[in-house]
Amino acid sequence: MPAAAPEPLPTRIAAGLARLSVALRAGQWRLAEAHGLTATQAQILGLLAARAAEPARLRPGEVAEQLGITRATASDALSALARKGLVAKRPDPRDGRALGLALTAEGAEAARAAGDAPALLAEAAAALSPADQAALLRLVVKMIRGLQLRGAIAPARVCVTCRYFRPHLYDDPAAPHRCDLVGAPFGDAALRVDCADHAAAPPELAGQTWRRFDAGGAPHGSATPRLAAEGGTSRPRPSAARARSDHDP
Amino acid sequence: MPAAAPEPLPTRIAAGLARLSVALRAGQWRLAEAHGLTATQAQILGLLAARAAEPARLRPGEVAEQLGITRATASDALSALARKGLVAKRPDPRDGRALGLALTAEGAEAARAAGDAPALLAEAAAALSPADQAALLRLVVKMIRGLQLRGAIAPARVCVTCRYFRPHLYDDPAAPHRCDLVGAPFGDAALRVDCADHAAAPPELAGQTWRRFDAGGAPHGSATPRLAAEGGTSRPRPSAARARSDHDP
DNA sequence: CGATTATACGTAGGACTCCTAATCACTCAA
DNA sequence: TTGAGTGATTAGGAGTCCTACGTATAATCG
């Protein structure tokens, strides 16, 4: 710690995240280039691969939005990928203006090889203790929602904005949440960041879900929900399994 | 949560961080462009501004390293900035090959306006609870160290690698650490990410410091230091203020 | 129904990024 | 003093990324 006047906490957090971002971007370049691609092209490949299992084809506009680039840039990169035979463009049957994007066989191969640039970050994350990992995921999800709220990011398919998500439904500290779609309880460590089954919650439900999640399972009527005891998956709770019976009235 | 087979936790963490990175980069572009700059140029300006108070001038090679780009790219960007009159290059008196970089008055102004691109992230971070902020900073610092260890990132001036850092010296949960340089105790919330007074610790000390920090203040002789109770700044501790007397033997 | 408005994609032009590889220029140790 | 190493720059080329504009299709409304 320093000789004085450290910047405010949020600023230091942002600076730290910026550093992670630098590592990520450098890793993207290194990996992509080894396969004759560029960082953006590899990112697109990775995005398409992640969505490959879903019926609805991704469109250029969505790619741009997800990657935070303009449509023009996305169009450029997609043309390059098409030229290299890694991506197939075909007219969307539903909309004559739109295009459906799909990986070719070669593209799928390239995506496997070069599309997983965040692997370096994942490696570093894997070195954290399980509890730290869960805590980090939880906090990252909160940040994502915050950015989304501010319009700084395209809507992500995260649990906290999903209609099926019931945070802190149960008292089991290891699995307090519930997904109504699969009907199973789970903990912070299982939160999704890009869930294929995500369905946006209507505004009111979204607000309610968020408040419950953010409060972190504090006693429901409490006036001072949190402030001190924020932590990993295993925050002790006052009483034991009363599960399934403590909805909001 | 999902229909099945979610990716492993570290992978999801990385994906989440990648999303934050997208937001950051988009924000960098938006802000920089509004001032007639590019993202990289603005980043360089921000870096120079952050180091402005220090006696030793930054050099092009260091800029490249900090930003995770090649020297050639850094050189390009610096030429552009010099052309715009925002950065002054002058020969380094210590080394005839090297250059010392400094912001001009205009450059300092531009840095203030466009150099703080992570502001968006900071804003989102500020919306977290204080405890969450401290926890996030702690985890980000851990990630930075992990990346640094893997050579994925230039050495950052973070407390955990500093010779003056004494983690978990005290039992006060709000301020367990100590900086030997300023001689004051502090908590996770005050951890630095780019401390001007940072001095790299020698390997052995570094390892020891890290283990103490990572263990998170678990009882010193414990066989199972952590695993469960990882958390914010305020994990309860067995006994009370015994400060200043519990070094490793 | 036909005109307007909005949407989806593309292209053009330009500054810049980002890489590898090669070239100067200087430092330092032998 | 010579040769290896280091710091910066340049050359060349593909690509990013932007702001406009085009062009085609879709949705909407009088």
XYZ file of C-alpha atoms (C1' of nucleotides) in Angstrom:
558
model
C 0.000 0.000 0.000
C 1.066 3.383 -0.898
C 2.593 6.598 0.063
C -0.842 8.188 0.123
C -3.971 9.073 -1.812
C -4.718 5.753 -3.438
C -7.377 5.980 -6.093
C -10.870 4.974 -5.031
C -11.604 1.290 -4.768
C -13.790 1.017 -7.883
C -11.088 2.698 -9.912
C -8.498 0.234 -8.735
C -10.827 -2.643 -9.498
C -11.283 -1.311 -13.001
C -7.555 -0.915 -13.433
C -7.058 -4.492 -12.351
C -9.678 -5.737 -14.756
C -8.047 -3.695 -17.490
C -4.888 -5.619 -16.832
C -6.689 -8.911 -17.187
C -8.111 -7.568 -20.391
C -4.646 -6.849 -21.715
C -3.626 -10.419 -21.011
C -6.733 -11.714 -22.680
C -6.270 -9.661 -25.800
C -2.611 -10.572 -26.102
C -3.531 -14.211 -25.712
C -6.171 -13.892 -28.378
C -3.633 -12.519 -30.791
C -1.008 -15.082 -30.049
C -3.342 -18.005 -30.417
C -5.206 -16.684 -33.422
C -2.096 -15.767 -35.305
C -0.687 -19.231 -34.894
C -3.614 -20.386 -36.999
C -3.463 -17.707 -39.636
C -6.273 -15.690 -38.151
C -6.649 -12.404 -36.374
C -7.967 -11.811 -32.893
C -11.374 -10.703 -34.071
C -11.729 -13.557 -36.515
C -10.880 -16.060 -33.821
C -13.375 -14.437 -31.500
C -16.079 -14.771 -34.099
C -15.200 -18.394 -34.648
C -15.418 -18.990 -30.927
C -18.775 -17.272 -30.770
C -20.162 -19.302 -33.622
C -18.852 -22.510 -32.109
C -20.497 -21.702 -28.784
C -23.808 -21.215 -30.565
C -23.431 -24.090 -32.982
C -25.793 -26.388 -31.118
C -28.655 -23.932 -31.265
C -31.225 -23.964 -34.016
C -31.252 -20.236 -34.741
C -28.306 -19.194 -36.841
C -26.349 -16.221 -35.640
C -26.499 -13.153 -37.847
C -23.808 -10.601 -38.637
C -25.524 -7.909 -36.633
C -25.606 -10.058 -33.548
C -21.977 -10.931 -33.943
C -21.133 -7.236 -34.009
C -23.222 -6.613 -30.944
C -21.765 -9.485 -28.957
C -18.217 -8.468 -29.754
C -18.787 -4.790 -29.230
C -17.718 -3.813 -32.727
C -19.603 -2.088 -35.520
C -21.544 -3.972 -38.124
C -19.091 -2.824 -40.720
C -16.172 -4.361 -38.901
C -18.072 -7.567 -38.342
C -18.960 -7.649 -42.005
C -15.300 -7.243 -42.915
C -14.172 -10.020 -40.640
C -16.943 -12.331 -41.770
C -15.999 -11.780 -45.376
C -12.442 -12.719 -44.526
C -13.632 -15.861 -42.785
C -15.883 -16.764 -45.679
C -12.981 -16.249 -48.072
C -10.941 -18.651 -45.996
C -13.732 -21.185 -46.128
C -14.318 -21.228 -42.399
C -17.747 -19.671 -42.312
C -20.720 -20.207 -44.583
C -23.190 -17.419 -45.185
C -26.625 -18.350 -46.338
C -29.740 -16.241 -46.659
C -32.023 -16.444 -43.707
C -35.288 -18.055 -44.804
C -37.238 -15.932 -42.344
C -35.849 -12.616 -43.481
C -34.579 -11.795 -46.915
C -32.304 -9.078 -45.590
C -30.642 -11.248 -43.038
C -27.918 -13.846 -43.230
C -27.554 -17.021 -41.268
C -24.003 -17.823 -40.295
C -22.633 -21.290 -39.810
C -19.241 -22.836 -39.353
C -17.992 -25.098 -42.067
C -16.280 -28.319 -41.055
C -12.962 -26.571 -41.366
C -14.326 -23.664 -39.412
C -15.386 -25.905 -36.571
C -11.912 -27.352 -36.527
C -10.320 -23.911 -36.509
C -12.668 -22.792 -33.755
C -11.589 -25.673 -31.600
C -7.962 -24.818 -32.170
C -8.002 -21.056 -32.028
C -11.388 -20.012 -30.720
C -10.766 -20.597 -27.070
C -8.524 -17.681 -26.326
C -9.816 -17.129 -22.799
C -8.106 -20.417 -21.953
C -5.264 -18.513 -20.377
C -7.611 -16.739 -18.036
C -9.309 -20.030 -17.306
C -5.967 -21.522 -16.375
C -5.291 -18.738 -13.939
C -8.800 -19.063 -12.539
C -8.320 -22.779 -12.065
C -5.416 -22.032 -9.745
C -7.746 -20.296 -7.310
C -9.357 -22.185 -4.474
C -12.813 -23.543 -5.272
C -14.389 -21.032 -2.943
C -12.510 -18.178 -4.597
C -13.609 -19.406 -7.988
C -17.238 -19.404 -6.980
C -16.897 -15.958 -5.438
C -15.186 -14.599 -8.523
C -17.830 -15.980 -10.827
C -20.537 -14.464 -8.692
C -18.865 -11.071 -8.740
C -18.152 -11.187 -12.449
C -21.796 -11.959 -13.072
C -22.742 -8.952 -10.987
C -20.394 -6.795 -13.002
C -21.820 -8.087 -16.249
C -25.296 -7.193 -15.135
C -24.115 -3.747 -14.073
C -22.583 -3.100 -17.460
C -25.640 -4.428 -19.193
C -27.810 -2.091 -17.149
C -25.642 0.795 -18.280
C -25.932 -0.276 -21.885
C -22.209 -0.882 -22.116
C -22.598 -4.456 -23.192
C -24.991 -6.597 -25.156
C -27.446 -8.541 -23.042
C -25.688 -11.641 -21.814
C -27.446 -14.885 -21.140
C -26.706 -14.930 -17.443
C -28.816 -16.482 -14.734
C -29.483 -13.207 -12.932
C -31.519 -11.855 -15.797
C -33.323 -15.101 -16.537
C -36.945 -15.771 -15.974
C -36.239 -19.210 -14.573
C -33.744 -18.148 -11.957
C -34.759 -18.250 -8.282
C -31.856 -17.016 -6.185
C -31.571 -17.986 -2.549
C -34.631 -20.095 -2.519
C -33.081 -22.672 -0.251
C -31.074 -22.511 2.928
C -28.441 -24.931 1.740
C -25.373 -22.699 1.464
C -23.862 -24.976 -1.149
C -26.900 -24.844 -3.418
C -29.197 -21.986 -2.486
C -30.477 -21.167 -5.975
C -32.877 -22.922 -8.232
C -33.419 -23.084 -11.949
C -37.090 -23.549 -12.667
C -36.308 -24.885 -16.100
C -34.297 -27.859 -14.972
C -35.945 -27.913 -11.576
C -32.750 -28.370 -9.648
C -30.987 -26.426 -6.916
C -27.478 -25.163 -7.489
C -24.831 -22.855 -6.065
C -22.800 -19.863 -7.184
C -20.250 -22.172 -8.726
C -22.799 -23.351 -11.267
C -24.003 -19.934 -12.401
C -24.057 -19.678 -16.170
C -22.595 -16.907 -18.210
C -24.018 -17.835 -21.587
C -26.869 -20.229 -21.091
C -28.579 -21.524 -24.201
C -31.881 -21.790 -22.363
C -31.807 -18.258 -21.094
C -35.059 -16.353 -21.296
C -35.113 -12.692 -20.356
C -37.195 -11.982 -17.285
C -39.818 -9.231 -17.463
C -38.720 -6.005 -15.749
C -40.433 -6.501 -12.426
C -39.323 -10.055 -11.952
C -35.841 -9.050 -13.026
C -35.651 -6.414 -10.315
C -36.882 -8.788 -7.696
C -34.518 -11.536 -8.766
C -31.601 -9.164 -8.705
C -32.344 -7.855 -5.249
C -32.508 -11.342 -3.842
C -29.321 -12.347 -5.558
C -27.421 -9.212 -4.645
C -28.448 -9.380 -1.009
C -26.720 -12.711 -0.930
C -29.245 -14.650 1.055
C -29.505 -12.280 3.988
C -32.482 -12.822 6.295
C -35.484 -11.886 4.290
C -37.028 -9.140 6.385
C -33.724 -7.678 7.463
C -33.243 -3.947 7.358
C -29.501 -4.269 6.790
C -29.306 -7.158 4.397
C -25.576 -7.380 3.909
C -22.550 -5.149 4.271
C -20.242 -7.431 6.122
C -20.591 -11.104 5.477
C -20.250 -11.453 1.757
C -18.329 -14.441 0.630
C -18.017 -17.722 -1.154
C -20.522 -20.488 -1.467
C -20.375 -21.400 2.139
C -21.522 -18.514 4.193
C -23.084 -19.956 7.311
C -26.771 -19.384 7.688
C -28.808 -18.885 10.837
C -30.963 -21.975 10.700
C -31.005 -25.219 8.829
C -32.893 -26.728 5.932
C -36.234 -25.135 5.705
C -36.023 -25.276 1.982
C -38.757 -24.708 -0.509
C -40.982 -22.775 1.853
C -39.534 -19.321 2.061
C -40.617 -17.450 -0.993
C -41.445 -13.832 -0.775
C -45.079 -13.698 0.251
C -28.726 -22.871 -14.938
C -28.684 -25.155 -17.794
C -30.026 -28.143 -19.484
C -26.825 -30.005 -18.737
C -23.074 -30.195 -19.081
C -22.099 -26.679 -18.165
C -18.512 -25.883 -18.926
C -16.104 -26.112 -16.011
C -16.111 -23.267 -13.544
C -12.802 -21.716 -14.595
C -13.957 -21.668 -18.188
C -17.123 -19.859 -17.267
C -15.157 -17.368 -15.212
C -12.922 -16.726 -18.183
C -15.908 -16.282 -20.449
C -17.364 -13.782 -18.028
C -14.141 -11.853 -17.853
C -13.975 -11.898 -21.629
C -17.302 -10.159 -21.628
C -16.057 -7.470 -19.305
C -13.118 -7.130 -21.616
C -15.415 -6.533 -24.566
C -17.139 -3.777 -22.668
C -13.835 -2.252 -21.717
C -12.484 -2.257 -25.234
C -15.667 -0.820 -26.680
C -15.574 1.900 -24.055
C -11.975 2.645 -24.872
C -12.850 3.134 -28.510
C -15.843 5.286 -27.847
C -14.064 7.587 -25.478
C -10.847 7.783 -27.443
C -12.529 8.445 -30.713
C -14.450 11.334 -29.269
C -11.091 12.989 -28.783
C -9.596 12.124 -32.129
C -7.563 9.251 -30.803
C -7.567 5.510 -31.115
C -7.981 3.017 -28.321
C -4.301 2.221 -28.130
C -3.266 5.835 -28.189
C -5.636 6.637 -25.367
C -4.322 3.681 -23.408
C -0.795 4.952 -23.796
C -1.844 8.397 -22.681
C -3.481 6.892 -19.628
C -0.385 4.900 -18.844
C 1.873 7.935 -19.137
C -0.459 9.982 -16.990
C -0.461 7.322 -14.299
C 3.319 7.386 -14.250
C 3.693 11.125 -14.613
C 4.574 11.723 -10.992
C 7.489 9.329 -11.051
C 11.008 10.426 -11.743
C 11.945 7.706 -14.219
C 10.501 8.352 -17.652
C 8.675 5.498 -19.287
C 10.295 4.092 -22.399
C 8.678 2.748 -25.555
C 9.623 -0.820 -24.773
C 7.948 -0.651 -21.406
C 4.832 0.801 -22.937
C 4.688 -2.130 -25.326
C 5.134 -4.578 -22.509
C 2.523 -3.000 -20.277
C -0.026 -2.926 -23.044
C 0.741 -6.359 -24.374
C 1.628 -5.159 -27.862
C 4.834 -5.370 -29.839
C 7.467 -2.688 -29.802
C 6.692 -1.936 -33.386
C 3.076 -1.206 -32.645
C 4.000 0.900 -29.655
C 6.457 2.802 -31.776
C 3.755 3.463 -34.360
C 1.307 4.730 -31.806
C 3.898 6.873 -30.091
C 4.849 8.449 -33.386
C 1.208 9.297 -33.943
C 0.961 10.820 -30.496
C 4.140 12.797 -31.008
C 2.827 14.035 -34.332
C -0.291 15.246 -32.563
C 1.823 17.022 -30.005
C 0.590 15.012 -27.063
C 3.761 13.166 -26.217
C 7.340 14.382 -26.135
C 10.190 12.026 -26.893
C 13.590 12.939 -25.572
C 16.750 10.892 -25.464
C 17.310 9.146 -22.197
C 20.417 10.611 -20.577
C 21.293 7.225 -19.103
C 21.181 5.343 -22.350
C 21.768 6.784 -25.754
C 19.615 4.158 -27.427
C 16.618 4.707 -25.236
C 13.922 7.343 -25.184
C 12.198 8.975 -22.274
C 8.540 9.645 -22.831
C 6.603 12.474 -21.291
C 3.210 14.022 -21.754
C 3.061 17.539 -23.066
C 0.635 19.941 -21.448
C -1.874 19.111 -24.150
C -1.166 15.457 -23.673
C -1.903 15.684 -19.974
C -5.166 17.371 -20.822
C -6.047 14.701 -23.363
C -5.124 11.976 -20.905
C -7.497 13.417 -18.369
C -10.267 13.512 -20.939
C -9.745 10.279 -22.800
C -7.250 8.231 -20.842
C -9.572 6.888 -18.236
C -11.435 4.390 -20.321
C -11.891 1.894 -17.492
C -14.239 4.450 -15.964
C -17.169 2.438 -17.188
C -15.979 -0.612 -15.356
C -15.314 1.523 -12.319
C -18.859 2.765 -12.455
C -20.198 -0.764 -12.501
C -17.854 -1.725 -9.691
C -19.038 1.213 -7.625
C -22.522 -0.233 -7.740
C -21.401 -3.287 -5.825
C -21.588 -3.424 -2.069
C -18.408 -2.355 -0.288
C -17.753 -5.915 0.770
C -18.207 -7.154 -2.770
C -15.832 -4.517 -4.018
C -13.141 -5.568 -1.599
C -13.662 -9.214 -2.481
C -13.519 -8.485 -6.188
C -10.339 -6.496 -5.870
C -8.751 -9.285 -3.879
C -9.699 -11.858 -6.482
C -8.597 -9.712 -9.384
C -5.246 -9.270 -7.720
C -4.967 -13.022 -7.377
C -5.761 -13.429 -11.047
C -3.170 -10.853 -11.990
C -0.555 -12.694 -10.037
C -1.568 -15.969 -11.647
C -1.210 -14.503 -15.109
C 2.066 -12.934 -14.210
C 3.329 -16.273 -12.980
C 2.400 -17.779 -16.312
C 4.179 -15.049 -18.169
C 0.953 -13.885 -19.753
C 1.283 -10.377 -18.460
C 3.977 -7.894 -17.600
C 4.861 -7.724 -13.936
C 2.310 -5.508 -12.261
C 3.050 -3.390 -9.265
C 0.645 -5.173 -6.952
C 1.001 -5.605 -3.221
C 1.228 -9.389 -3.344
C 4.530 -9.302 -5.150
C 5.973 -6.470 -3.111
C 8.771 -6.724 -0.661
C 7.000 -4.455 1.808
C 3.742 -6.370 1.938
C 2.908 -8.360 5.062
C -0.440 -10.069 4.528
C -2.533 -11.117 7.491
C -0.194 -9.799 10.087
C -2.978 -8.605 12.310
C -6.172 -10.110 13.556
C -8.278 -7.098 12.753
C -10.514 -8.385 9.961
C -10.914 -4.887 8.578
C -7.181 -4.252 8.310
C -5.200 -7.467 8.544
C -2.337 -6.501 6.231
C 0.553 -4.192 6.686
C 2.760 -2.179 4.384
C 6.215 -1.920 5.827
C 6.950 1.108 3.734
C 4.235 3.306 5.135
C 4.081 1.346 8.349
C 0.321 1.166 8.461
C -2.192 -1.659 8.568
C -4.797 -1.914 5.841
C -7.450 -4.222 4.421
C -8.253 -5.850 1.111
C -10.096 -2.740 0.029
C -6.862 -0.793 0.028
C -4.791 -3.222 -2.012
C -2.940 -1.468 -4.794
C -2.874 -2.529 -8.400
C -0.166 -0.192 -9.654
C 1.738 1.166 -6.684
C 4.490 3.648 -7.391
C 6.473 2.423 -4.418
C 6.330 -1.205 -5.427
C 9.533 -3.157 -5.043
C 9.663 -6.728 -6.260
C 10.150 -9.232 -3.475
C 12.900 -11.830 -3.820
C 11.610 -15.291 -4.798
C 11.479 -16.851 -1.363
C 9.793 -13.946 0.312
C 7.403 -13.733 -2.614
C 6.356 -17.338 -2.159
C 5.834 -16.906 1.524
C 3.892 -13.683 1.102
C 1.679 -15.291 -1.480
C 0.871 -18.319 0.635
C -0.130 -16.168 3.549
C -2.264 -13.947 1.363
C -3.889 -16.786 -0.534
C -4.685 -18.712 2.628
C -6.726 -15.711 3.622
C -5.709 -15.505 7.266
C -6.458 -19.054 8.253
C -4.983 -20.179 11.554
C -1.278 -20.252 11.037
C -0.431 -23.852 11.801
C -3.582 -25.243 10.260
C -3.345 -28.275 8.049
C -6.377 -27.271 6.017
C -5.906 -23.541 5.681
C -8.962 -22.722 3.635
C -11.289 -24.456 1.236
C -14.564 -23.343 2.639
C -14.619 -20.010 4.337
C -13.231 -17.679 1.748
C -14.921 -14.358 1.649
C -14.931 -10.627 1.935
C -12.921 -8.496 4.283
C -14.793 -9.496 7.338
C -14.385 -13.156 7.928
C -14.575 -13.664 11.671
C -11.395 -14.699 13.350
C -10.876 -16.896 16.399
C -9.448 -14.365 18.777
C -9.028 -10.616 19.001
C -6.278 -8.071 18.575
C -2.966 -9.687 19.214
C -1.442 -7.605 16.521
C 2.196 -7.233 15.682
C 3.296 -10.441 17.342
C 2.416 -13.269 15.028
C 5.003 -13.481 12.348
C 6.089 -16.813 11.083
C 8.779 -17.971 13.455
C -52.677 -1.028 -51.756
C -48.826 1.912 -52.173
C -45.715 5.172 -49.781
C -42.987 5.791 -45.835
C -40.049 4.330 -42.325
C -37.055 1.025 -40.187
C -33.932 -2.714 -40.486
C -30.017 -5.786 -42.253
C -26.183 -6.055 -44.741
C -22.688 -4.366 -47.684
C -18.964 -1.170 -49.658
C -15.701 2.877 -49.850
C -12.162 5.431 -47.866
C -8.892 6.418 -44.327
C -6.287 6.204 -40.082
C -4.466 2.955 -37.333
C -3.329 -1.718 -35.273
C -0.526 -5.428 -35.222
C 2.444 -8.615 -36.838
C 7.378 -10.280 -38.770
C 11.729 -9.096 -40.401
C 15.363 -6.131 -41.231
C 18.041 -1.904 -40.049
C 20.377 1.556 -37.217
C 22.457 3.015 -33.039
C 24.232 2.505 -28.831
C 26.095 -0.200 -24.469
C 28.804 -3.324 -22.231
C 31.740 -7.133 -21.394
C 35.604 -9.687 -22.979
C 38.138 -2.873 -29.952
C 35.349 -6.122 -31.305
C 31.215 -8.625 -30.913
C 27.084 -9.708 -28.655
C 23.065 -7.804 -26.772
C 19.610 -4.250 -26.361
C 16.403 -0.200 -27.698
C 14.105 1.908 -31.128
C 12.572 2.468 -35.730
C 11.176 1.345 -40.477
C 9.125 -1.452 -44.327
C 5.471 -4.195 -45.871
C 1.089 -6.392 -45.571
C -3.293 -8.063 -43.757
C -6.761 -6.588 -40.957
C -9.355 -3.564 -37.497
C -12.407 -0.167 -36.870
C -14.495 3.849 -37.702
C -17.954 7.167 -40.400
C -20.647 7.567 -44.146
C -23.363 5.891 -47.927
C -25.635 2.475 -50.766
C -29.126 -1.326 -51.551
C -32.510 -4.554 -50.557
C -36.230 -6.245 -47.781
C -39.651 -5.811 -44.008
C -43.080 -3.564 -41.337
C -46.380 0.100 -40.815
C -49.721 3.450 -41.788
C -52.736 6.463 -44.284
